[in-house]
Amino acid sequence: MFIYAHRGASALAPENTLLALRTAISQQADGIEFDVFQHQNEFILIHDRWLHRTTNGIGNIDSLLLEQIRKLDAGAGETVPTLFEALQCIGPSCQINIELKGVRDVPLLLRYVQDACKTLSIPRTHILYSSFDHHLLKAIKAISKNTRIGALTANKPLDYARFAEDLQAEFINADVTFVDKNFVYDAKQRGLKMGVYTVDQPEDLLRLKSWGVDAVFCNNPLNARLALADLTSD
Ligand code: G3P
Ligand code: CA
């Protein structure tokens, strides 16, 4: 089962910072997930539209200039990274899941990432875009049908993974609270890979693995790997 570091190794370093990304790389996570907002013509790593939970700033991200956001402390003296800095930090070392939180200009984002990947020698196949905003995912596919997407859901829809199949997603990524065997089975029947977030409990990891879940998003990737190794050897 593929292990993504959730918001970087966010149990060990401030979420969505370069330190969290570096920690995930040092833990040899299979992939790293982080959250992205658009700020004018730039993209930054942050989970919330409002600054106060993860930085020493106040207000929402659009109320500050980029230079002001970049001067904030995102924890442990870390700054709010740009998407380019994040891609540069990870490079070709592992898979990258860019979760789109607040993105207004999809063509700009795709060009930005394509250019960065070229500059940084990151294979296109390493990039997976995901979002709860399925309109954004549809817009990505309309521009570039070979771009990999993962459809996020915090629900268990009546027709299970159908919406993700309709979006031509590679992954459906669902909240651990609502994932059961039927949901995983349905996703598989539709030819989708199933990802589950956020999974840090060993019992959950083992259960999901036994159902054939393809990927989990973990705040502490190393602990997840150790837990899976321990539990599987019993
Ligand atoms: O991509 C999975 C997960 O990160 C989605 O939820 O709130 O942690 O961004 P959230
Ligand atoms: Ca996320």
XYZ file of N, CA and C and ligand atoms in Angstrom:
713
model
N 0.869 -1.202 0.000
C 0.000 0.000 0.000
C 0.899 1.244 0.000
N 0.589 2.128 -0.895
C 1.384 3.332 -1.125
C 1.149 4.348 0.022
N 2.230 4.897 0.563
C 2.081 5.822 1.697
C 2.431 7.257 1.278
N 1.431 8.105 1.335
C 1.624 9.542 1.099
C 1.805 10.251 2.436
N 2.737 11.162 2.496
C 2.854 12.053 3.654
C 1.786 13.130 3.514
N 0.956 13.263 4.528
C -0.191 14.161 4.459
C 0.195 15.572 4.916
N 0.118 16.526 4.001
C 0.591 17.910 4.226
C 2.082 17.887 4.566
N 2.841 17.012 3.909
C 4.202 16.690 4.322
C 4.105 15.763 5.532
N 5.229 15.547 6.202
C 5.185 14.717 7.424
C 4.687 15.619 8.545
N 3.370 15.877 8.536
C 2.827 16.970 9.351
C 2.699 16.639 10.834
N 2.954 15.372 11.207
C 2.995 15.058 12.638
C 4.324 15.506 13.249
N 5.308 15.741 12.391
C 6.673 15.986 12.876
C 7.195 17.374 12.544
N 6.489 18.075 11.691
C 6.922 19.414 11.264
C 5.670 20.207 10.885
N 5.744 21.531 10.927
C 4.544 22.315 10.584
C 4.024 21.961 9.183
N 2.717 21.730 9.110
C 2.114 21.262 7.858
C 2.389 22.201 6.683
N 2.528 21.584 5.520
C 2.683 22.337 4.263
C 3.888 23.290 4.259
N 4.916 22.943 5.014
C 6.167 23.728 4.965
C 7.257 22.892 4.289
N 8.337 23.555 3.906
C 9.452 22.812 3.295
C 10.042 21.827 4.292
N 10.017 22.195 5.581
C 10.514 21.265 6.603
C 9.665 19.983 6.617
N 8.372 20.130 6.492
C 7.488 18.951 6.463
C 7.747 18.109 5.209
N 8.040 18.772 4.109
C 8.338 18.032 2.868
C 9.674 17.295 3.006
N 10.677 18.017 3.546
C 11.999 17.384 3.707
C 11.926 16.204 4.675
N 11.138 16.358 5.720
C 11.006 15.267 6.695
C 10.365 14.048 6.024
N 9.361 14.298 5.197
C 8.714 13.187 4.478
C 9.705 12.488 3.547
N 10.538 13.283 2.892
C 11.542 12.685 1.984
C 12.520 11.843 2.798
N 12.944 12.372 3.958
C 13.915 11.623 4.767
C 13.281 10.338 5.319
N 11.971 10.327 5.448
C 11.277 9.109 5.900
C 10.980 8.156 4.741
N 11.417 8.556 3.563
C 11.198 7.754 2.347
C 9.721 7.451 2.095
N 8.903 8.490 2.295
C 7.487 8.365 1.915
C 7.417 8.064 0.416
N 6.411 7.294 0.026
C 6.256 6.996 -1.410
C 5.809 8.233 -2.177
N 5.092 9.097 -1.470
C 4.598 10.310 -2.100
C 4.341 11.374 -1.043
N 4.161 12.594 -1.502
C 3.887 13.704 -0.577
C 2.669 14.459 -1.086
N 1.735 14.682 -0.175
C 0.538 15.473 -0.483
C 0.673 16.828 0.193
N 0.258 17.881 -0.515
C 0.193 19.212 0.108
C -0.939 20.006 -0.515
N -1.297 21.112 0.156
C -2.472 21.904 -0.227
C -2.044 23.218 -0.875
N -2.780 23.612 -1.889
C -2.379 24.801 -2.655
C -3.535 25.790 -2.822
N -3.224 27.037 -2.558
C -4.113 28.159 -2.879
C -3.433 29.034 -3.924
N -4.242 29.606 -4.785
C -3.719 30.606 -5.708
C -3.709 31.950 -5.013
N -2.606 32.694 -5.207
C -2.552 34.067 -4.720
C -2.105 34.928 -5.889
N -3.023 35.691 -6.451
C -2.786 36.411 -7.708
C -2.212 35.432 -8.735
N -0.989 35.694 -9.246
C -0.453 34.775 -10.253
C 0.518 33.758 -9.675
N 0.496 33.618 -8.367
C 1.395 32.673 -7.687
C 0.536 31.596 -7.010
N 1.172 30.502 -6.643
C 0.495 29.428 -5.910
C 1.295 29.160 -4.643
N 0.602 29.038 -3.532
C 1.287 28.867 -2.250
C 0.736 27.660 -1.508
N 1.590 27.114 -0.642
C 1.180 25.936 0.131
C 0.550 26.382 1.440
N -0.735 26.156 1.552
C -1.447 26.462 2.789
C -2.785 25.724 2.731
N -3.246 25.278 3.877
C -4.482 24.481 3.905
C -5.732 25.339 4.012
N -5.629 26.439 4.788
C -6.820 27.244 5.069
C -6.763 28.564 4.305
N -7.926 29.088 4.019
C -8.008 30.421 3.397
C -7.626 31.489 4.414
N -7.852 31.183 5.678
C -7.518 32.124 6.744
C -6.166 31.770 7.321
N -5.400 32.789 7.675
C -3.991 32.571 8.005
C -3.727 32.125 9.443
N -4.680 32.389 10.357
C -4.328 32.317 11.780
C -4.006 30.926 12.317
N -4.564 29.859 11.746
C -4.305 28.528 12.321
C -2.872 28.064 12.075
N -2.355 28.346 10.891
C -1.048 27.769 10.545
C 0.087 28.789 10.466
N -0.240 30.066 10.642
C 0.829 31.074 10.622
C 0.578 32.078 11.756
N 1.509 33.011 11.907
C 1.298 34.078 12.889
C 0.589 35.287 12.258
N 0.000 35.083 11.087
C -0.741 36.161 10.426
C -2.212 36.125 10.793
N -2.908 37.202 10.449
C -4.367 37.234 10.606
C -5.000 37.688 9.295
N -6.274 37.387 9.158
C -6.977 37.740 7.928
C -6.913 36.577 6.949
N -7.524 36.792 5.777
C -7.455 35.728 4.775
C -6.340 36.022 3.777
N -5.969 35.011 3.029
C -4.757 35.152 2.209
C -4.891 36.270 1.176
N -6.113 36.530 0.722
C -6.276 37.579 -0.296
C -6.168 38.990 0.284
N -6.202 39.098 1.615
C -6.116 40.438 2.216
C -4.661 40.891 2.378
N -3.715 40.001 2.099
C -2.296 40.354 2.222
C -1.604 40.255 0.859
N -0.556 41.041 0.711
C 0.286 40.906 -0.480
C 1.117 39.639 -0.329
N 1.565 39.100 -1.439
C 2.385 37.887 -1.381
C 3.622 38.113 -0.505
N 4.248 39.289 -0.659
C 5.457 39.577 0.141
C 5.138 39.547 1.633
N 3.934 39.980 1.993
C 3.545 39.957 3.417
C 3.337 38.508 3.889
N 2.688 37.711 3.071
C 2.471 36.298 3.445
C 3.811 35.591 3.607
N 4.719 35.925 2.718
C 6.028 35.245 2.720
C 6.868 35.615 3.937
N 6.495 36.702 4.622
C 7.247 37.091 5.829
C 6.674 36.444 7.090
N 5.540 35.743 6.965
C 4.905 35.138 8.146
C 5.661 33.891 8.595
N 5.469 33.579 9.866
C 6.036 32.347 10.417
C 4.966 31.248 10.309
N 5.298 30.206 9.558
C 4.352 29.093 9.386
C 4.639 27.975 10.389
N 5.396 28.289 11.422
C 5.750 27.312 12.454
C 7.219 26.957 12.367
N 7.866 26.883 13.533
C 9.288 26.517 13.612
C 10.166 27.395 12.725
N 9.733 28.651 12.544
C 10.511 29.577 11.726
C 10.393 29.329 10.237
N 9.515 28.438 9.839
C 9.319 28.142 8.413
C 8.434 29.208 7.771
N 8.609 29.378 6.462
C 7.751 30.315 5.741
C 6.684 29.548 4.955
N 5.740 30.277 4.410
C 4.738 29.672 3.516
C 5.413 29.492 2.153
N 5.604 28.243 1.719
C 6.341 28.045 0.457
C 5.498 28.373 -0.775
N 6.189 28.729 -1.844
C 5.509 28.770 -3.141
C 5.469 27.334 -3.683
N 4.589 27.139 -4.655
C 4.498 25.806 -5.268
C 5.827 25.443 -5.929
N 6.490 26.426 -6.531
C 7.782 26.115 -7.174
C 8.787 25.638 -6.128
N 8.834 26.323 -4.989
C 9.768 25.897 -3.929
C 9.470 24.478 -3.465
N 8.197 24.158 -3.365
C 7.817 22.804 -2.930
C 8.265 21.769 -3.957
N 8.014 22.059 -5.226
C 8.394 21.111 -6.280
C 9.922 20.974 -6.340
N 10.605 22.094 -6.129
C 12.076 22.078 -6.123
C 12.588 21.229 -4.950
N 11.952 21.377 -3.810
C 12.350 20.647 -2.605
C 12.168 19.136 -2.802
N 11.070 18.749 -3.410
C 10.786 17.311 -3.583
C 11.544 16.759 -4.788
N 11.570 17.539 -5.864
C 12.245 17.078 -7.079
C 11.667 15.755 -7.560
N 12.531 14.941 -8.206
C 12.014 13.667 -8.729
C 12.020 12.544 -7.700
N 12.225 12.877 -6.415
C 12.443 11.832 -5.397
C 11.218 10.951 -5.125
N 10.018 11.471 -5.282
C 8.830 10.652 -5.007
C 7.609 11.253 -5.709
N 6.477 10.593 -5.554
C 5.224 11.075 -6.140
C 4.768 12.359 -5.433
N 4.009 13.167 -6.144
C 3.568 14.459 -5.606
C 2.063 14.602 -5.838
N 1.323 14.786 -4.762
C -0.123 15.021 -4.858
C -0.405 16.480 -4.514
N -0.772 17.243 -5.531
C -1.081 18.659 -5.343
C -2.581 18.772 -5.121
N -2.982 19.060 -3.887
C -4.417 19.228 -3.633
C -4.807 20.686 -3.855
N -5.754 20.891 -4.746
C -6.188 22.246 -5.083
C -7.269 22.677 -4.105
N -6.954 23.673 -3.291
C -7.935 24.198 -2.339
C -8.641 25.386 -2.976
N -7.885 26.445 -3.247
C -8.482 27.635 -3.845
C -7.704 28.026 -5.079
N -8.119 27.482 -6.212
C -7.437 27.789 -7.479
C -8.459 28.367 -8.438
N -8.141 29.541 -8.980
C -9.087 30.209 -9.879
C -8.737 29.978 -11.345
N -7.425 29.852 -11.620
C -6.962 29.814 -13.006
C -6.271 28.468 -13.273
N -7.058 27.505 -13.736
C -6.513 26.162 -13.970
C -5.460 26.156 -15.083
N -5.695 26.842 -16.223
C -4.648 26.834 -17.259
C -3.318 27.393 -16.741
N -3.388 28.451 -15.926
C -2.158 29.024 -15.348
C -1.456 27.984 -14.466
N -2.229 27.301 -13.647
C -1.647 26.285 -12.755
C -0.954 25.187 -13.571
N -1.627 24.706 -14.595
C -1.052 23.606 -15.390
C 0.238 24.050 -16.087
N 0.241 25.275 -16.592
C 1.474 25.781 -17.235
C 2.586 25.921 -16.210
N 2.225 26.450 -15.041
C 3.186 26.671 -13.950
C 3.857 25.345 -13.571
N 3.024 24.315 -13.369
C 3.571 23.013 -12.931
C 4.359 22.360 -14.067
N 3.836 22.479 -15.274
C 4.546 21.883 -16.418
C 5.937 22.519 -16.566
N 6.000 23.840 -16.479
C 7.291 24.535 -16.604
C 8.226 24.145 -15.461
N 7.672 24.090 -14.246
C 8.504 23.747 -13.085
C 9.046 22.326 -13.228
N 8.189 21.415 -13.648
C 8.622 20.012 -13.788
C 9.735 19.896 -14.825
N 9.614 20.673 -15.888
C 10.639 20.643 -16.932
C 11.968 21.151 -16.353
N 11.888 22.274 -15.670
C 13.096 22.868 -15.079
C 13.725 21.939 -14.040
N 12.884 21.241 -13.296
C 13.367 20.464 -12.147
C 13.496 18.964 -12.450
N 13.306 18.602 -13.707
C 13.390 17.186 -14.131
C 12.459 16.275 -13.325
N 11.268 16.764 -13.079
C 10.260 15.936 -12.405
C 9.390 15.291 -13.488
N 9.332 13.951 -13.514
C 8.483 13.320 -14.541
C 7.025 13.727 -14.368
N 6.377 13.952 -15.469
C 4.949 14.318 -15.469
C 4.112 13.280 -14.710
N 4.556 12.019 -14.797
C 3.813 10.924 -14.148
C 3.903 10.980 -12.624
N 4.766 11.823 -12.095
C 4.860 11.949 -10.632
C 3.770 12.855 -10.054
N 3.126 13.611 -10.931
C 2.168 14.616 -10.443
C 0.741 14.081 -10.495
N 0.062 14.196 -9.352
C -1.372 13.882 -9.290
C -2.070 15.103 -8.688
N -3.066 15.624 -9.392
C -3.870 16.726 -8.854
C -5.100 16.132 -8.184
N -5.429 16.667 -7.011
C -6.681 16.228 -6.394
C -7.432 17.460 -5.899
N -8.722 17.261 -5.666
C -9.514 18.365 -5.125
C -10.888 17.870 -4.689
N -11.441 18.571 -3.703
C -12.858 18.398 -3.381
C -13.705 19.173 -4.389
N -13.079 20.105 -5.087
C -13.781 20.904 -6.105
C -13.713 20.145 -7.428
N -14.749 19.391 -7.714
C -14.720 18.524 -8.885
C -14.801 19.311 -10.188
N -15.247 20.543 -10.106
C -15.256 21.398 -11.300
C -13.822 21.693 -11.733
N -12.941 21.877 -10.765
C -11.528 22.104 -11.098
C -10.935 20.869 -11.772
N -11.287 19.703 -11.256
C -10.754 18.460 -11.842
C -11.265 18.280 -13.276
N -12.527 18.615 -13.456
C -13.104 18.525 -14.805
C -12.386 19.490 -15.750
N -12.078 20.677 -15.249
C -11.371 21.678 -16.064
C -9.970 21.175 -16.425
N -9.316 20.513 -15.509
C -7.984 19.955 -15.801
C -8.083 18.938 -16.925
N -9.039 18.030 -16.802
C -9.189 16.982 -17.817
C -9.570 17.557 -19.183
N -10.330 18.654 -19.164
C -10.728 19.277 -20.437
C -9.515 19.862 -21.157
N -8.533 20.311 -20.379
C -7.327 20.890 -20.985
C -6.334 19.798 -21.352
N -6.221 18.819 -20.481
C -5.173 17.825 -20.645
C -5.677 16.462 -20.162
N -6.135 15.651 -21.116
C -6.804 14.407 -20.683
C -5.844 13.396 -20.080
N -4.540 13.557 -20.345
C -3.581 12.602 -19.770
C -3.076 13.005 -18.388
N -3.485 14.163 -17.925
C -3.065 14.585 -16.585
C -3.795 13.753 -15.543
N -3.055 13.318 -14.539
C -3.606 12.402 -13.529
C -4.382 13.184 -12.468
N -5.561 12.704 -12.174
C -6.339 13.369 -11.126
C -6.878 12.363 -10.106
N -7.087 12.871 -8.901
C -7.721 12.094 -7.839
C -8.910 12.893 -7.337
N -10.076 12.246 -7.318
C -11.293 12.943 -6.877
C -11.475 12.710 -5.381
N -11.544 13.802 -4.657
C -11.683 13.709 -3.197
C -13.152 13.692 -2.799
N -13.423 12.942 -1.746
C -14.765 12.998 -1.161
C -14.686 12.799 0.347
N -15.488 13.582 1.045
C -15.622 13.398 2.491
C -16.931 12.680 2.798
N -17.563 12.123 1.746
C -18.850 11.433 1.889
C -18.751 10.007 1.357
N -19.825 9.257 1.562
C -19.975 7.984 0.850
C -21.212 8.148 -0.028
N -21.004 8.551 -1.299
C -22.152 8.839 -2.169
C -23.018 7.604 -2.386
N -24.287 7.835 -2.730
C -25.215 6.725 -2.957
C -24.714 5.805 -4.076
N -24.125 6.422 -5.096
C -23.576 5.572 -6.163
C -22.052 5.471 -6.034
N -21.607 5.484 -4.792
C -20.209 5.221 -4.455
C -19.226 6.021 -5.347
N -18.386 5.313 -6.091
C -17.283 5.979 -6.801
C -17.657 6.435 -8.211
N -18.917 6.433 -8.504
C -19.317 6.755 -9.880
C -18.831 8.150 -10.317
N -18.939 9.121 -9.412
C -18.541 10.490 -9.788
C -17.075 10.539 -10.216
N -16.241 9.709 -9.584
C -14.807 9.712 -9.920
C -14.564 9.061 -11.275
N -15.336 8.021 -11.542
C -15.247 7.390 -12.871
C -15.686 8.392 -13.941
N -16.778 9.095 -13.670
C -17.271 10.097 -14.632
C -16.231 11.185 -14.899
N -15.445 11.486 -13.885
C -14.407 12.521 -14.041
C -13.150 11.985 -14.736
N -13.145 10.693 -15.013
C -11.965 10.019 -15.572
C -10.755 10.138 -14.640
N -11.061 9.989 -13.364
C -9.992 10.066 -12.365
C -9.216 8.751 -12.315
N -7.967 8.871 -11.874
C -7.183 7.652 -11.626
C -7.475 7.148 -10.210
N -7.631 8.122 -9.293
C -7.869 7.801 -7.886
C -9.197 8.371 -7.420
N -9.824 7.668 -6.489
C -10.826 8.295 -5.629
C -10.207 8.280 -4.241
N -10.161 9.443 -3.613
C -9.543 9.566 -2.290
C -10.624 9.962 -1.285
N -10.884 9.065 -0.338
C -12.035 9.240 0.550
C -11.613 9.312 2.008
N -12.472 9.924 2.791
C -12.260 10.065 4.236
C -12.367 8.685 4.903
N -11.380 8.390 5.729
C -11.332 7.081 6.396
C -12.625 6.769 7.164
N -13.284 7.806 7.651
C -14.498 7.613 8.448
C -15.585 6.880 7.660
N -15.617 7.102 6.343
C -16.739 6.600 5.545
C -16.374 5.469 4.591
N -15.118 5.030 4.662
C -14.702 3.973 3.745
C -15.046 2.605 4.333
N -15.724 1.811 3.532
C -15.964 0.421 3.933
C -15.634 -0.476 2.736
N -15.814 -1.762 2.980
C -15.464 -2.758 1.958
C -16.235 -2.516 0.658
N -17.517 -2.165 0.783
C -18.352 -1.951 -0.411
C -17.835 -0.801 -1.256
N -17.399 0.250 -0.556
C -16.892 1.437 -1.263
C -15.620 1.075 -2.035
N -14.742 0.353 -1.376
C -13.489 -0.044 -2.042
C -13.802 -0.961 -3.229
N -14.715 -1.906 -3.014
C -15.086 -2.854 -4.072
C -15.644 -2.092 -5.282
N -16.524 -1.142 -5.012
C -17.127 -0.371 -6.100
C -16.064 0.394 -6.898
N -15.133 1.028 -6.183
C -14.058 1.780 -6.859
C -13.246 0.853 -7.757
N -12.918 -0.312 -7.226
C -12.102 -1.275 -7.989
C -12.846 -1.756 -9.241
N -14.143 -2.017 -9.068
C -14.956 -2.478 -10.206
C -14.959 -1.461 -11.337
N -14.811 -0.204 -10.955
C -14.827 0.874 -11.956
C -13.436 1.160 -12.512
N -12.456 0.376 -12.074
C -11.094 0.552 -12.577
C -10.343 1.690 -11.908
N -10.857 2.126 -10.760
C -10.210 3.235 -10.044
C -9.269 2.706 -8.964
N -8.287 3.520 -8.616
C -7.484 3.231 -7.423
C -8.128 3.961 -6.253
N -8.038 3.336 -5.091
C -8.665 3.956 -3.913
C -7.590 4.479 -2.972
N -7.704 5.755 -2.612
C -6.846 6.341 -1.590
C -7.709 6.702 -0.387
N -7.126 6.674 0.794
C -7.894 6.986 2.003
C -7.090 7.938 2.884
N -7.761 8.976 3.376
C -7.135 9.943 4.270
C -7.985 10.060 5.539
N -7.506 10.559 6.594
C -6.119 10.586 7.022
C -5.959 9.428 7.980
N -4.974 8.589 7.747
C -4.906 7.293 8.422
C -3.620 7.224 9.240
N -3.769 7.220 10.545
C -2.596 7.122 11.410
C -2.689 5.968 12.404
N -3.846 5.334 12.498
C -4.005 4.246 13.466
C -3.650 2.907 12.818
N -2.776 2.130 13.482
C -2.352 0.840 12.909
C -3.512 -0.066 12.513
N -4.556 -0.120 13.329
C -5.687 -1.013 13.012
C -6.358 -0.580 11.704
N -6.492 0.729 11.529
C -7.091 1.235 10.279
C -6.215 0.875 9.082
N -4.900 1.032 9.263
C -3.978 0.747 8.155
C -4.119 -0.710 7.711
N -4.154 -1.592 8.661
C -4.227 -3.014 8.343
C -5.567 -3.364 7.682
N -6.634 -2.812 8.233
C -7.978 -3.057 7.687
C -8.058 -2.577 6.234
N -7.563 -1.375 5.987
C -7.632 -0.814 4.630
C -6.784 -1.636 3.665
N -5.635 -2.054 4.150
C -4.768 -2.885 3.302
C -5.478 -4.183 2.937
N -6.157 -4.781 3.898
C -6.833 -6.060 3.632
C -7.977 -5.891 2.634
N -8.516 -4.695 2.527
C -9.585 -4.435 1.555
C -9.042 -4.081 0.171
N -7.736 -3.962 0.049
C -7.144 -3.656 -1.246
C -7.015 -2.176 -1.543
N -7.053 -1.351 -0.500
C -6.841 0.092 -0.696
C -5.437 0.323 -1.258
N -5.330 1.225 -2.225
C -4.059 1.427 -2.926
C -3.126 2.412 -2.238
N -3.695 3.423 -1.578
C -2.843 4.475 -0.997
C -3.486 5.030 0.267
N -2.630 5.392 1.211
C -3.124 6.052 2.420
C -2.345 7.352 2.612
N -3.009 8.318 3.193
C -2.414 9.620 3.490
C -2.198 9.667 5.004
N -0.917 9.774 5.408
C -0.557 9.625 6.825
C 0.241 10.847 7.291
N -0.024 11.273 8.513
C 0.728 12.408 9.055
C 2.151 12.007 9.445
N 2.323 10.717 9.731
C 3.651 10.218 10.079
C 3.938 8.970 9.232
N 4.484 9.195 8.033
C 4.657 8.072 7.091
C 5.532 6.948 7.638
N 6.563 7.289 8.390
C 7.452 6.241 8.905
C 6.700 5.344 9.885
N 5.967 5.950 10.803
C 5.172 5.153 11.754
C 4.181 4.258 11.024
N 3.588 4.788 9.971
C 2.613 3.998 9.207
C 3.300 2.785 8.592
N 4.474 3.007 8.026
C 5.192 1.894 7.401
C 5.578 0.845 8.451
N 6.064 1.316 9.596
C 6.466 0.392 10.665
C 5.253 -0.374 11.182
N 4.137 0.328 11.351
C 2.921 -0.324 11.857
C 2.460 -1.405 10.890
N 2.498 -1.095 9.592
C 2.070 -2.083 8.607
C 2.991 -3.293 8.604
N 4.293 -3.045 8.733
C 5.257 -4.152 8.742
C 5.032 -5.036 9.964
N 4.837 -4.410 11.144
C 4.612 -5.148 12.393
C 3.348 -5.979 12.325
N 2.263 -5.303 11.922
C 0.958 -5.969 11.947
C 0.877 -7.076 10.915
N 1.551 -6.860 9.788
C 1.485 -7.858 8.717
C 2.276 -9.110 9.102
N 3.323 -8.925 9.926
C 4.167 -10.078 10.272
C 3.557 -10.930 11.398
N 2.479 -10.438 12.034
C 1.856 -11.205 13.133
C 1.181 -12.483 12.627
O -5.917 14.754 0.143
C -6.418 14.162 1.277
C -6.659 15.152 2.390
O -5.542 15.979 2.472
C -7.901 15.958 2.196
O -8.264 16.656 3.321
O -8.466 18.634 4.773
O -6.458 17.248 4.930
O -6.822 18.674 2.961
P -7.468 17.861 4.011
Ca -4.871 18.076 1.806
